[in-house]
Amino acid sequence: MKAIIMAAGKGTRLAKLGKPMPKVLRESNGKPLLSYVFDVLEDILPEDITVVTGYMAQEVEDAFADFGCSFIRQGDEAYGTGYAVMCGIKDKQFENYHGDIIILNGDAPLITKETVNGLKKMQSNGNDCTLLSCITDIKLPYGRIIRSEDGGIIDIREEKECTEEEKLIKELNVGSYIFNSDALRLGLSMINNNNNAHEYYLTDVPPAIARCKGKVDAYITRDENELLGVNTPEDLIEVSRILSERR
C-alpha cells in the first residue's frame, strides 16, 4: 500500500499563535501534527508516502527531510481536497501502480492505528473505496453520508451543499480513505468544481466510483475524537489534551 497525506493548509485561524507556519507544523505535545499521521502509517515504507504541500511548502519539506517520504507541491490552478489528490497522484511513485492508496489529512492527528487497520481490513474485501465515517450527535460542518434504501453509499454531501433535511444526517465523513489507485484515477477524472465553493471535492470521488458500479463502503469508527482536526487554537488545545491522555 502507498499513501498520500494532504498537508497544504495555511491554518489562517491559527495565525494568532504567533510565527506564521504551515498548519501541519503546529505542535501538539512537542511534536508537529504531521508526525502523528506518519506514526499511524508505520506499516508503510516512508518512500511509499507522498506529502502534498502548499503554504510554506519548503518549511514542511525541510522539517521532514530525513524521514524519507516524497513531496509534491500543490499548484494554484484550482482548490479543494480533490485537487490536492490530483496533484499528489502525479508523483512518480504512482506511475504504473495499481494497488491501494490510503489518503489522510496532515492536520488530523487523532486517527488511530486501530482505525487504519480497520480501513485496511475492509478494503481487502475487494472494495474500490473504503471511507472513514462516524455516527454522532456532535454538530460539525462535515460532509454527510447519503445512503440508498438498501444501505449502500450513493453520495457524500458537503455541508455547504446540504439541504436542511440532509443536515440532520448523523453519519459524518471523517475525511480518511483507501482507494484502489485505478478507481481513484477514474473518479478524479469525473469530478468538477461546479459547486458553491468552486472547489474540487475529494468527497465527490467515492460517489463517482459507485456510479460506475465500483464497490464503495464505510468503516464506521466509534471514536468521536477521530472527527477532530486542527483549525483553531482551541482545537489545538483539545487535540493536545486527547493525545496526552492516550499515552
JSON list of C-alpha atoms in Angstrom, two decimals:
[
{"chain": "A", "resi": 1, "resn": "MET", "atom": "CA", "xyz": [0.00, 0.00, 0.00]},
{"chain": "A", "resi": 2, "resn": "LYS", "atom": "CA", "xyz": [1.07, 3.57, -0.68]},
{"chain": "A", "resi": 3, "resn": "ALA", "atom": "CA", "xyz": [-0.11, 6.81, 0.95]},
{"chain": "A", "resi": 4, "resn": "ILE", "atom": "CA", "xyz": [-0.96, 10.41, 0.16]},
{"chain": "A", "resi": 5, "resn": "ILE", "atom": "CA", "xyz": [-1.07, 12.91, 3.00]},
{"chain": "A", "resi": 6, "resn": "MET", "atom": "CA", "xyz": [-2.73, 16.27, 2.37]},
{"chain": "A", "resi": 7, "resn": "ALA", "atom": "CA", "xyz": [-0.57, 18.91, 4.07]},
{"chain": "A", "resi": 8, "resn": "ALA", "atom": "CA", "xyz": [-1.04, 22.10, 2.07]},
{"chain": "A", "resi": 9, "resn": "GLY", "atom": "CA", "xyz": [-3.11, 24.11, 4.55]},
{"chain": "A", "resi": 10, "resn": "LYS", "atom": "CA", "xyz": [-2.24, 27.52, 5.91]},
{"chain": "A", "resi": 11, "resn": "GLY", "atom": "CA", "xyz": [-4.36, 27.43, 9.05]},
{"chain": "A", "resi": 12, "resn": "THR", "atom": "CA", "xyz": [-5.44, 31.07, 8.93]},
{"chain": "A", "resi": 13, "resn": "ARG", "atom": "CA", "xyz": [-7.21, 30.93, 12.30]},
{"chain": "A", "resi": 14, "resn": "LEU", "atom": "CA", "xyz": [-4.03, 29.60, 13.92]},
{"chain": "A", "resi": 15, "resn": "ALA", "atom": "CA", "xyz": [-2.09, 32.73, 12.96]},
{"chain": "A", "resi": 16, "resn": "LYS", "atom": "CA", "xyz": [-2.86, 34.31, 16.33]},
{"chain": "A", "resi": 17, "resn": "LEU", "atom": "CA", "xyz": [-0.45, 31.80, 17.89]},
{"chain": "A", "resi": 18, "resn": "GLY", "atom": "CA", "xyz": [2.44, 33.85, 16.56]},
{"chain": "A", "resi": 19, "resn": "LYS", "atom": "CA", "xyz": [5.02, 32.88, 13.97]},
{"chain": "A", "resi": 20, "resn": "PRO", "atom": "CA", "xyz": [3.48, 32.05, 10.56]},
{"chain": "A", "resi": 21, "resn": "MET", "atom": "CA", "xyz": [3.84, 28.38, 9.70]},
{"chain": "A", "resi": 22, "resn": "PRO", "atom": "CA", "xyz": [2.04, 25.63, 7.80]},
{"chain": "A", "resi": 23, "resn": "LYS", "atom": "CA", "xyz": [-0.77, 24.09, 9.79]},
{"chain": "A", "resi": 24, "resn": "VAL", "atom": "CA", "xyz": [0.83, 20.64, 9.83]},
{"chain": "A", "resi": 25, "resn": "LEU", "atom": "CA", "xyz": [3.91, 22.03, 11.61]},
{"chain": "A", "resi": 26, "resn": "ARG", "atom": "CA", "xyz": [1.91, 23.36, 14.56]},
{"chain": "A", "resi": 27, "resn": "GLU", "atom": "CA", "xyz": [2.99, 21.38, 17.58]},
{"chain": "A", "resi": 28, "resn": "SER", "atom": "CA", "xyz": [0.92, 19.23, 19.90]},
{"chain": "A", "resi": 29, "resn": "ASN", "atom": "CA", "xyz": [2.72, 17.93, 22.98]},
{"chain": "A", "resi": 30, "resn": "GLY", "atom": "CA", "xyz": [6.08, 18.76, 21.46]},
{"chain": "A", "resi": 31, "resn": "LYS", "atom": "CA", "xyz": [5.54, 17.14, 18.04]},
{"chain": "A", "resi": 32, "resn": "PRO", "atom": "CA", "xyz": [4.31, 18.57, 14.73]},
{"chain": "A", "resi": 33, "resn": "LEU", "atom": "CA", "xyz": [0.80, 17.45, 13.82]},
{"chain": "A", "resi": 34, "resn": "LEU", "atom": "CA", "xyz": [2.12, 15.73, 10.72]},
{"chain": "A", "resi": 35, "resn": "SER", "atom": "CA", "xyz": [4.34, 13.47, 12.86]},
{"chain": "A", "resi": 36, "resn": "TYR", "atom": "CA", "xyz": [1.29, 11.83, 14.42]},
{"chain": "A", "resi": 37, "resn": "VAL", "atom": "CA", "xyz": [-0.09, 10.99, 10.99]},
{"chain": "A", "resi": 38, "resn": "PHE", "atom": "CA", "xyz": [3.21, 9.41, 9.98]},
{"chain": "A", "resi": 39, "resn": "ASP", "atom": "CA", "xyz": [3.06, 7.35, 13.19]},
{"chain": "A", "resi": 40, "resn": "VAL", "atom": "CA", "xyz": [-0.16, 5.56, 12.18]},
{"chain": "A", "resi": 41, "resn": "LEU", "atom": "CA", "xyz": [1.37, 4.65, 8.81]},
{"chain": "A", "resi": 42, "resn": "GLU", "atom": "CA", "xyz": [4.17, 2.62, 10.40]},
{"chain": "A", "resi": 43, "resn": "ASP", "atom": "CA", "xyz": [3.42, -0.36, 8.13]},
{"chain": "A", "resi": 44, "resn": "ILE", "atom": "CA", "xyz": [4.03, 1.74, 5.01]},
{"chain": "A", "resi": 45, "resn": "LEU", "atom": "CA", "xyz": [7.60, 2.48, 3.97]},
{"chain": "A", "resi": 46, "resn": "PRO", "atom": "CA", "xyz": [8.50, 6.19, 4.00]},
{"chain": "A", "resi": 47, "resn": "GLU", "atom": "CA", "xyz": [9.40, 6.03, 0.32]},
{"chain": "A", "resi": 48, "resn": "ASP", "atom": "CA", "xyz": [5.81, 4.95, -0.37]},
{"chain": "A", "resi": 49, "resn": "ILE", "atom": "CA", "xyz": [4.36, 8.09, 1.25]},
{"chain": "A", "resi": 50, "resn": "THR", "atom": "CA", "xyz": [3.71, 11.27, -0.74]},
{"chain": "A", "resi": 51, "resn": "VAL", "atom": "CA", "xyz": [3.03, 14.51, 1.13]},
{"chain": "A", "resi": 52, "resn": "VAL", "atom": "CA", "xyz": [1.16, 17.21, -0.78]},
{"chain": "A", "resi": 53, "resn": "THR", "atom": "CA", "xyz": [2.44, 20.60, 0.36]},
{"chain": "A", "resi": 54, "resn": "GLY", "atom": "CA", "xyz": [1.26, 24.12, -0.39]},
{"chain": "A", "resi": 55, "resn": "TYR", "atom": "CA", "xyz": [1.56, 27.03, 2.04]},
{"chain": "A", "resi": 56, "resn": "MET", "atom": "CA", "xyz": [5.21, 27.49, 3.08]},
{"chain": "A", "resi": 57, "resn": "ALA", "atom": "CA", "xyz": [5.97, 24.18, 1.37]},
{"chain": "A", "resi": 58, "resn": "GLN", "atom": "CA", "xyz": [9.73, 24.44, 1.85]},
{"chain": "A", "resi": 59, "resn": "GLU", "atom": "CA", "xyz": [9.34, 24.56, 5.63]},
{"chain": "A", "resi": 60, "resn": "VAL", "atom": "CA", "xyz": [7.38, 21.29, 5.63]},
{"chain": "A", "resi": 61, "resn": "GLU", "atom": "CA", "xyz": [9.90, 19.66, 3.30]},
{"chain": "A", "resi": 62, "resn": "ASP", "atom": "CA", "xyz": [12.84, 20.83, 5.42]},
{"chain": "A", "resi": 63, "resn": "ALA", "atom": "CA", "xyz": [11.23, 19.68, 8.68]},
{"chain": "A", "resi": 64, "resn": "PHE", "atom": "CA", "xyz": [10.85, 16.11, 7.40]},
{"chain": "A", "resi": 65, "resn": "ALA", "atom": "CA", "xyz": [13.79, 15.97, 5.01]},
{"chain": "A", "resi": 66, "resn": "ASP", "atom": "CA", "xyz": [15.29, 12.99, 6.87]},
{"chain": "A", "resi": 67, "resn": "PHE", "atom": "CA", "xyz": [12.06, 10.99, 7.02]},
{"chain": "A", "resi": 68, "resn": "GLY", "atom": "CA", "xyz": [12.41, 9.58, 3.53]},
{"chain": "A", "resi": 69, "resn": "CYS", "atom": "CA", "xyz": [8.99, 10.40, 2.07]},
{"chain": "A", "resi": 70, "resn": "SER", "atom": "CA", "xyz": [8.46, 12.30, -1.15]},
{"chain": "A", "resi": 71, "resn": "PHE", "atom": "CA", "xyz": [6.85, 15.70, -1.51]},
{"chain": "A", "resi": 72, "resn": "ILE", "atom": "CA", "xyz": [4.83, 17.20, -4.30]},
{"chain": "A", "resi": 73, "resn": "ARG", "atom": "CA", "xyz": [3.71, 20.80, -4.29]},
{"chain": "A", "resi": 74, "resn": "GLN", "atom": "CA", "xyz": [0.09, 21.65, -4.92]},
{"chain": "A", "resi": 75, "resn": "GLY", "atom": "CA", "xyz": [-0.38, 24.04, -7.79]},
{"chain": "A", "resi": 76, "resn": "ASP", "atom": "CA", "xyz": [-2.54, 27.15, -7.73]},
{"chain": "A", "resi": 77, "resn": "GLU", "atom": "CA", "xyz": [-4.72, 26.29, -10.73]},
{"chain": "A", "resi": 78, "resn": "ALA", "atom": "CA", "xyz": [-7.58, 25.11, -8.52]},
{"chain": "A", "resi": 79, "resn": "TYR", "atom": "CA", "xyz": [-8.61, 24.45, -4.93]},
{"chain": "A", "resi": 80, "resn": "GLY", "atom": "CA", "xyz": [-10.02, 21.71, -2.74]},
{"chain": "A", "resi": 81, "resn": "THR", "atom": "CA", "xyz": [-9.15, 18.28, -1.40]},
{"chain": "A", "resi": 82, "resn": "GLY", "atom": "CA", "xyz": [-9.85, 16.67, -4.74]},
{"chain": "A", "resi": 83, "resn": "TYR", "atom": "CA", "xyz": [-7.37, 18.98, -6.40]},
{"chain": "A", "resi": 84, "resn": "ALA", "atom": "CA", "xyz": [-4.75, 18.20, -3.73]},
{"chain": "A", "resi": 85, "resn": "VAL", "atom": "CA", "xyz": [-5.07, 14.49, -4.50]},
{"chain": "A", "resi": 86, "resn": "MET", "atom": "CA", "xyz": [-4.98, 15.18, -8.25]},
{"chain": "A", "resi": 87, "resn": "CYS", "atom": "CA", "xyz": [-1.59, 16.80, -7.63]},
{"chain": "A", "resi": 88, "resn": "GLY", "atom": "CA", "xyz": [-0.41, 14.05, -5.29]},
{"chain": "A", "resi": 89, "resn": "ILE", "atom": "CA", "xyz": [-1.16, 11.15, -7.61]},
{"chain": "A", "resi": 90, "resn": "LYS", "atom": "CA", "xyz": [1.09, 12.73, -10.24]},
{"chain": "A", "resi": 91, "resn": "ASP", "atom": "CA", "xyz": [4.07, 11.80, -8.08]},
{"chain": "A", "resi": 92, "resn": "LYS", "atom": "CA", "xyz": [6.36, 9.45, -9.99]},
{"chain": "A", "resi": 93, "resn": "GLN", "atom": "CA", "xyz": [5.89, 6.69, -7.39]},
{"chain": "A", "resi": 94, "resn": "PHE", "atom": "CA", "xyz": [2.33, 6.17, -8.66]},
{"chain": "A", "resi": 95, "resn": "GLU", "atom": "CA", "xyz": [3.36, 5.59, -12.28]},
{"chain": "A", "resi": 96, "resn": "ASN", "atom": "CA", "xyz": [2.31, 2.07, -13.25]},
{"chain": "A", "resi": 97, "resn": "TYR", "atom": "CA", "xyz": [1.00, 1.48, -9.72]},
{"chain": "A", "resi": 98, "resn": "HIS", "atom": "CA", "xyz": [-2.32, -0.35, -9.48]},
{"chain": "A", "resi": 99, "resn": "GLY", "atom": "CA", "xyz": [-2.57, -1.12, -5.77]},
{"chain": "A", "resi": 100, "resn": "ASP", "atom": "CA", "xyz": [-4.30, 0.67, -2.91]},
{"chain": "A", "resi": 101, "resn": "ILE", "atom": "CA", "xyz": [-3.64, 4.21, -1.69]},
{"chain": "A", "resi": 102, "resn": "ILE", "atom": "CA", "xyz": [-4.56, 5.45, 1.77]},
{"chain": "A", "resi": 103, "resn": "ILE", "atom": "CA", "xyz": [-5.31, 9.19, 1.94]},
{"chain": "A", "resi": 104, "resn": "LEU", "atom": "CA", "xyz": [-5.09, 11.06, 5.23]},
{"chain": "A", "resi": 105, "resn": "ASN", "atom": "CA", "xyz": [-5.16, 14.68, 6.41]},
{"chain": "A", "resi": 106, "resn": "GLY", "atom": "CA", "xyz": [-1.93, 16.02, 7.86]},
{"chain": "A", "resi": 107, "resn": "ASP", "atom": "CA", "xyz": [-3.81, 18.20, 10.34]},
{"chain": "A", "resi": 108, "resn": "ALA", "atom": "CA", "xyz": [-5.89, 15.35, 11.81]},
{"chain": "A", "resi": 109, "resn": "PRO", "atom": "CA", "xyz": [-3.58, 13.63, 14.31]},
{"chain": "A", "resi": 110, "resn": "LEU", "atom": "CA", "xyz": [-6.24, 11.72, 16.27]},
{"chain": "A", "resi": 111, "resn": "ILE", "atom": "CA", "xyz": [-6.76, 8.87, 13.83]},
{"chain": "A", "resi": 112, "resn": "THR", "atom": "CA", "xyz": [-5.53, 5.67, 15.47]},
{"chain": "A", "resi": 113, "resn": "LYS", "atom": "CA", "xyz": [-3.58, 2.68, 14.21]},
{"chain": "A", "resi": 114, "resn": "GLU", "atom": "CA", "xyz": [-6.58, 0.52, 15.06]},
{"chain": "A", "resi": 115, "resn": "THR", "atom": "CA", "xyz": [-8.79, 2.57, 12.75]},
{"chain": "A", "resi": 116, "resn": "VAL", "atom": "CA", "xyz": [-6.23, 2.49, 9.95]},
{"chain": "A", "resi": 117, "resn": "ASN", "atom": "CA", "xyz": [-6.10, -1.29, 10.33]},
{"chain": "A", "resi": 118, "resn": "GLY", "atom": "CA", "xyz": [-9.91, -1.39, 10.22]},
{"chain": "A", "resi": 119, "resn": "LEU", "atom": "CA", "xyz": [-9.90, 0.56, 6.98]},
{"chain": "A", "resi": 120, "resn": "LYS", "atom": "CA", "xyz": [-7.30, -1.78, 5.50]},
{"chain": "A", "resi": 121, "resn": "LYS", "atom": "CA", "xyz": [-9.22, -4.88, 6.51]},
{"chain": "A", "resi": 122, "resn": "MET", "atom": "CA", "xyz": [-12.45, -3.61, 4.96]},
{"chain": "A", "resi": 123, "resn": "GLN", "atom": "CA", "xyz": [-10.64, -2.54, 1.79]},
{"chain": "A", "resi": 124, "resn": "SER", "atom": "CA", "xyz": [-9.24, -6.06, 1.47]},
{"chain": "A", "resi": 125, "resn": "ASN", "atom": "CA", "xyz": [-12.79, -7.31, 0.86]},
{"chain": "A", "resi": 126, "resn": "GLY", "atom": "CA", "xyz": [-12.45, -6.18, -2.75]},
{"chain": "A", "resi": 127, "resn": "ASN", "atom": "CA", "xyz": [-13.52, -2.58, -2.23]},
{"chain": "A", "resi": 128, "resn": "ASP", "atom": "CA", "xyz": [-12.65, 0.11, -4.74]},
{"chain": "A", "resi": 129, "resn": "CYS", "atom": "CA", "xyz": [-13.01, 2.67, -1.94]},
{"chain": "A", "resi": 130, "resn": "THR", "atom": "CA", "xyz": [-13.30, 2.44, 1.82]},
{"chain": "A", "resi": 131, "resn": "LEU", "atom": "CA", "xyz": [-14.01, 5.70, 3.60]},
{"chain": "A", "resi": 132, "resn": "LEU", "atom": "CA", "xyz": [-13.99, 6.51, 7.30]},
{"chain": "A", "resi": 133, "resn": "SER", "atom": "CA", "xyz": [-17.26, 7.70, 8.83]},
{"chain": "A", "resi": 134, "resn": "CYS", "atom": "CA", "xyz": [-18.64, 8.30, 12.31]},
{"chain": "A", "resi": 135, "resn": "ILE", "atom": "CA", "xyz": [-22.22, 8.31, 13.56]},
{"chain": "A", "resi": 136, "resn": "THR", "atom": "CA", "xyz": [-22.51, 11.12, 16.08]},
{"chain": "A", "resi": 137, "resn": "ASP", "atom": "CA", "xyz": [-24.78, 13.74, 17.62]},
{"chain": "A", "resi": 138, "resn": "ILE", "atom": "CA", "xyz": [-21.93, 16.25, 17.59]},
{"chain": "A", "resi": 139, "resn": "LYS", "atom": "CA", "xyz": [-22.72, 19.19, 15.32]},
{"chain": "A", "resi": 140, "resn": "LEU", "atom": "CA", "xyz": [-19.83, 19.60, 12.90]},
{"chain": "A", "resi": 141, "resn": "PRO", "atom": "CA", "xyz": [-19.66, 21.18, 9.43]},
{"chain": "A", "resi": 142, "resn": "TYR", "atom": "CA", "xyz": [-18.68, 17.89, 7.80]},
{"chain": "A", "resi": 143, "resn": "GLY", "atom": "CA", "xyz": [-19.94, 16.01, 4.78]},
{"chain": "A", "resi": 144, "resn": "ARG", "atom": "CA", "xyz": [-22.97, 13.77, 5.29]},
{"chain": "A", "resi": 145, "resn": "ILE", "atom": "CA", "xyz": [-23.00, 10.16, 4.15]},
{"chain": "A", "resi": 146, "resn": "ILE", "atom": "CA", "xyz": [-26.00, 9.65, 1.87]},
{"chain": "A", "resi": 147, "resn": "ARG", "atom": "CA", "xyz": [-27.19, 6.05, 1.68]},
{"chain": "A", "resi": 148, "resn": "SER", "atom": "CA", "xyz": [-29.73, 4.27, -0.51]},
{"chain": "A", "resi": 149, "resn": "GLU", "atom": "CA", "xyz": [-32.66, 2.33, 0.92]},
{"chain": "A", "resi": 150, "resn": "ASP", "atom": "CA", "xyz": [-30.55, -0.83, 0.90]},
{"chain": "A", "resi": 151, "resn": "GLY", "atom": "CA", "xyz": [-27.78, 0.90, 2.86]},
{"chain": "A", "resi": 152, "resn": "GLY", "atom": "CA", "xyz": [-25.31, 1.46, 0.05]},
{"chain": "A", "resi": 153, "resn": "ILE", "atom": "CA", "xyz": [-23.35, 4.70, -0.13]},
{"chain": "A", "resi": 154, "resn": "ILE", "atom": "CA", "xyz": [-24.58, 6.80, -3.02]},
{"chain": "A", "resi": 155, "resn": "ASP", "atom": "CA", "xyz": [-23.22, 10.25, -2.13]},
{"chain": "A", "resi": 156, "resn": "ILE", "atom": "CA", "xyz": [-21.22, 12.35, 0.31]},
{"chain": "A", "resi": 157, "resn": "ARG", "atom": "CA", "xyz": [-22.72, 15.82, 0.57]},
{"chain": "A", "resi": 158, "resn": "GLU", "atom": "CA", "xyz": [-20.52, 18.64, 1.85]},
{"chain": "A", "resi": 159, "resn": "GLU", "atom": "CA", "xyz": [-22.40, 20.73, 4.38]},
{"chain": "A", "resi": 160, "resn": "LYS", "atom": "CA", "xyz": [-22.28, 23.76, 2.08]},
{"chain": "A", "resi": 161, "resn": "GLU", "atom": "CA", "xyz": [-24.27, 21.73, -0.44]},
{"chain": "A", "resi": 162, "resn": "CYS", "atom": "CA", "xyz": [-26.68, 20.02, 2.03]},
{"chain": "A", "resi": 163, "resn": "THR", "atom": "CA", "xyz": [-30.39, 20.61, 2.20]},
{"chain": "A", "resi": 164, "resn": "GLU", "atom": "CA", "xyz": [-31.83, 21.23, 5.67]},
{"chain": "A", "resi": 165, "resn": "GLU", "atom": "CA", "xyz": [-33.04, 17.63, 5.73]},
{"chain": "A", "resi": 166, "resn": "GLU", "atom": "CA", "xyz": [-29.60, 16.29, 4.82]},
{"chain": "A", "resi": 167, "resn": "LYS", "atom": "CA", "xyz": [-28.01, 18.31, 7.61]},
{"chain": "A", "resi": 168, "resn": "LEU", "atom": "CA", "xyz": [-29.92, 16.10, 10.06]},
{"chain": "A", "resi": 169, "resn": "ILE", "atom": "CA", "xyz": [-27.98, 13.02, 8.94]},
{"chain": "A", "resi": 170, "resn": "LYS", "atom": "CA", "xyz": [-25.76, 11.82, 11.78]},
{"chain": "A", "resi": 171, "resn": "GLU", "atom": "CA", "xyz": [-23.26, 9.77, 9.78]},
{"chain": "A", "resi": 172, "resn": "LEU", "atom": "CA", "xyz": [-20.41, 12.15, 9.03]},
{"chain": "A", "resi": 173, "resn": "ASN", "atom": "CA", "xyz": [-17.48, 11.77, 6.66]},
{"chain": "A", "resi": 174, "resn": "VAL", "atom": "CA", "xyz": [-14.23, 11.87, 8.66]},
{"chain": "A", "resi": 175, "resn": "GLY", "atom": "CA", "xyz": [-12.04, 12.55, 5.63]},
{"chain": "A", "resi": 176, "resn": "SER", "atom": "CA", "xyz": [-9.79, 9.47, 5.54]},
{"chain": "A", "resi": 177, "resn": "TYR", "atom": "CA", "xyz": [-9.94, 6.98, 2.68]},
{"chain": "A", "resi": 178, "resn": "ILE", "atom": "CA", "xyz": [-8.41, 3.97, 1.00]},
{"chain": "A", "resi": 179, "resn": "PHE", "atom": "CA", "xyz": [-8.84, 3.81, -2.76]},
{"chain": "A", "resi": 180, "resn": "ASN", "atom": "CA", "xyz": [-7.80, 1.33, -5.37]},
{"chain": "A", "resi": 181, "resn": "SER", "atom": "CA", "xyz": [-5.50, 3.54, -7.42]},
{"chain": "A", "resi": 182, "resn": "ASP", "atom": "CA", "xyz": [-7.21, 2.81, -10.75]},
{"chain": "A", "resi": 183, "resn": "ALA", "atom": "CA", "xyz": [-10.63, 3.59, -9.27]},
{"chain": "A", "resi": 184, "resn": "LEU", "atom": "CA", "xyz": [-9.21, 6.77, -7.75]},
{"chain": "A", "resi": 185, "resn": "ARG", "atom": "CA", "xyz": [-7.86, 7.95, -11.09]},
{"chain": "A", "resi": 186, "resn": "LEU", "atom": "CA", "xyz": [-11.21, 7.23, -12.74]},
{"chain": "A", "resi": 187, "resn": "GLY", "atom": "CA", "xyz": [-13.14, 9.04, -10.01]},
{"chain": "A", "resi": 188, "resn": "LEU", "atom": "CA", "xyz": [-10.85, 12.07, -10.11]},
{"chain": "A", "resi": 189, "resn": "SER", "atom": "CA", "xyz": [-11.37, 12.32, -13.87]},
{"chain": "A", "resi": 190, "resn": "MET", "atom": "CA", "xyz": [-15.14, 12.52, -13.34]},
{"chain": "A", "resi": 191, "resn": "ILE", "atom": "CA", "xyz": [-15.40, 15.32, -10.75]},
{"chain": "A", "resi": 192, "resn": "ASN", "atom": "CA", "xyz": [-15.71, 19.06, -11.30]},
{"chain": "A", "resi": 193, "resn": "ASN", "atom": "CA", "xyz": [-15.81, 22.24, -9.28]},
{"chain": "A", "resi": 194, "resn": "ASN", "atom": "CA", "xyz": [-19.37, 23.24, -10.12]},
{"chain": "A", "resi": 195, "resn": "ASN", "atom": "CA", "xyz": [-20.36, 23.78, -6.51]},
{"chain": "A", "resi": 196, "resn": "ASN", "atom": "CA", "xyz": [-20.86, 26.62, -4.05]},
{"chain": "A", "resi": 197, "resn": "ALA", "atom": "CA", "xyz": [-17.17, 26.72, -3.08]},
{"chain": "A", "resi": 198, "resn": "HIS", "atom": "CA", "xyz": [-15.85, 26.25, -6.63]},
{"chain": "A", "resi": 199, "resn": "GLU", "atom": "CA", "xyz": [-13.56, 23.53, -5.29]},
{"chain": "A", "resi": 200, "resn": "TYR", "atom": "CA", "xyz": [-12.76, 20.01, -6.37]},
{"chain": "A", "resi": 201, "resn": "TYR", "atom": "CA", "xyz": [-14.09, 17.87, -3.53]},
{"chain": "A", "resi": 202, "resn": "LEU", "atom": "CA", "xyz": [-12.47, 14.52, -2.82]},
{"chain": "A", "resi": 203, "resn": "THR", "atom": "CA", "xyz": [-15.87, 13.61, -1.37]},
{"chain": "A", "resi": 204, "resn": "ASP", "atom": "CA", "xyz": [-17.22, 13.56, -4.95]},
{"chain": "A", "resi": 205, "resn": "VAL", "atom": "CA", "xyz": [-14.91, 10.69, -5.88]},
{"chain": "A", "resi": 206, "resn": "PRO", "atom": "CA", "xyz": [-16.50, 7.76, -3.94]},
{"chain": "A", "resi": 207, "resn": "PRO", "atom": "CA", "xyz": [-19.98, 8.52, -5.39]},
{"chain": "A", "resi": 208, "resn": "ALA", "atom": "CA", "xyz": [-18.44, 8.73, -8.87]},
{"chain": "A", "resi": 209, "resn": "ILE", "atom": "CA", "xyz": [-16.88, 5.31, -8.34]},
{"chain": "A", "resi": 210, "resn": "ALA", "atom": "CA", "xyz": [-20.20, 3.94, -7.08]},
{"chain": "A", "resi": 211, "resn": "ARG", "atom": "CA", "xyz": [-21.99, 5.24, -10.19]},
{"chain": "A", "resi": 212, "resn": "CYS", "atom": "CA", "xyz": [-19.51, 3.21, -12.25]},
{"chain": "A", "resi": 213, "resn": "LYS", "atom": "CA", "xyz": [-20.55, 0.09, -10.30]},
{"chain": "A", "resi": 214, "resn": "GLY", "atom": "CA", "xyz": [-17.44, 0.19, -8.14]},
{"chain": "A", "resi": 215, "resn": "LYS", "atom": "CA", "xyz": [-17.61, -1.18, -4.60]},
{"chain": "A", "resi": 216, "resn": "VAL", "atom": "CA", "xyz": [-17.72, 1.62, -2.00]},
{"chain": "A", "resi": 217, "resn": "ASP", "atom": "CA", "xyz": [-18.14, 1.07, 1.72]},
{"chain": "A", "resi": 218, "resn": "ALA", "atom": "CA", "xyz": [-17.53, 2.85, 5.02]},
{"chain": "A", "resi": 219, "resn": "TYR", "atom": "CA", "xyz": [-15.60, 1.78, 8.07]},
{"chain": "A", "resi": 220, "resn": "ILE", "atom": "CA", "xyz": [-17.54, 3.37, 10.92]},
{"chain": "A", "resi": 221, "resn": "THR", "atom": "CA", "xyz": [-15.37, 4.46, 13.85]},
{"chain": "A", "resi": 222, "resn": "ARG", "atom": "CA", "xyz": [-16.90, 4.66, 17.30]},
{"chain": "A", "resi": 223, "resn": "ASP", "atom": "CA", "xyz": [-14.21, 7.07, 18.47]},
{"chain": "A", "resi": 224, "resn": "GLU", "atom": "CA", "xyz": [-15.72, 10.53, 18.02]},
{"chain": "A", "resi": 225, "resn": "ASN", "atom": "CA", "xyz": [-12.32, 12.09, 18.76]},
{"chain": "A", "resi": 226, "resn": "GLU", "atom": "CA", "xyz": [-11.18, 10.97, 15.32]},
{"chain": "A", "resi": 227, "resn": "LEU", "atom": "CA", "xyz": [-13.52, 13.56, 13.84]},
{"chain": "A", "resi": 228, "resn": "LEU", "atom": "CA", "xyz": [-11.40, 16.37, 15.25]},
{"chain": "A", "resi": 229, "resn": "GLY", "atom": "CA", "xyz": [-8.92, 18.24, 13.12]},
{"chain": "A", "resi": 230, "resn": "VAL", "atom": "CA", "xyz": [-6.97, 21.37, 13.99]},
{"chain": "A", "resi": 231, "resn": "ASN", "atom": "CA", "xyz": [-8.34, 24.64, 12.65]},
{"chain": "A", "resi": 232, "resn": "THR", "atom": "CA", "xyz": [-8.26, 26.96, 15.67]},
{"chain": "A", "resi": 233, "resn": "PRO", "atom": "CA", "xyz": [-6.08, 27.45, 18.77]},
{"chain": "A", "resi": 234, "resn": "GLU", "atom": "CA", "xyz": [-8.90, 25.90, 20.78]},
{"chain": "A", "resi": 235, "resn": "ASP", "atom": "CA", "xyz": [-8.80, 22.81, 18.55]},
{"chain": "A", "resi": 236, "resn": "LEU", "atom": "CA", "xyz": [-5.07, 22.51, 19.14]},
{"chain": "A", "resi": 237, "resn": "ILE", "atom": "CA", "xyz": [-5.55, 22.62, 22.90]},
{"chain": "A", "resi": 238, "resn": "GLU", "atom": "CA", "xyz": [-8.25, 19.95, 22.78]},
{"chain": "A", "resi": 239, "resn": "VAL", "atom": "CA", "xyz": [-6.28, 17.68, 20.45]},
{"chain": "A", "resi": 240, "resn": "SER", "atom": "CA", "xyz": [-3.22, 18.03, 22.68]},
{"chain": "A", "resi": 241, "resn": "ARG", "atom": "CA", "xyz": [-5.29, 17.04, 25.72]},
{"chain": "A", "resi": 242, "resn": "ILE", "atom": "CA", "xyz": [-6.62, 13.94, 23.99]},
{"chain": "A", "resi": 243, "resn": "LEU", "atom": "CA", "xyz": [-3.22, 12.89, 22.73]},
{"chain": "A", "resi": 244, "resn": "SER", "atom": "CA", "xyz": [-1.75, 13.35, 26.20]},
{"chain": "A", "resi": 245, "resn": "GLU", "atom": "CA", "xyz": [-4.43, 11.13, 27.73]},
{"chain": "A", "resi": 246, "resn": "ARG", "atom": "CA", "xyz": [-3.73, 8.39, 25.20]},
{"chain": "A", "resi": 247, "resn": "ARG", "atom": "CA", "xyz": [-0.15, 7.97, 26.38]}
]
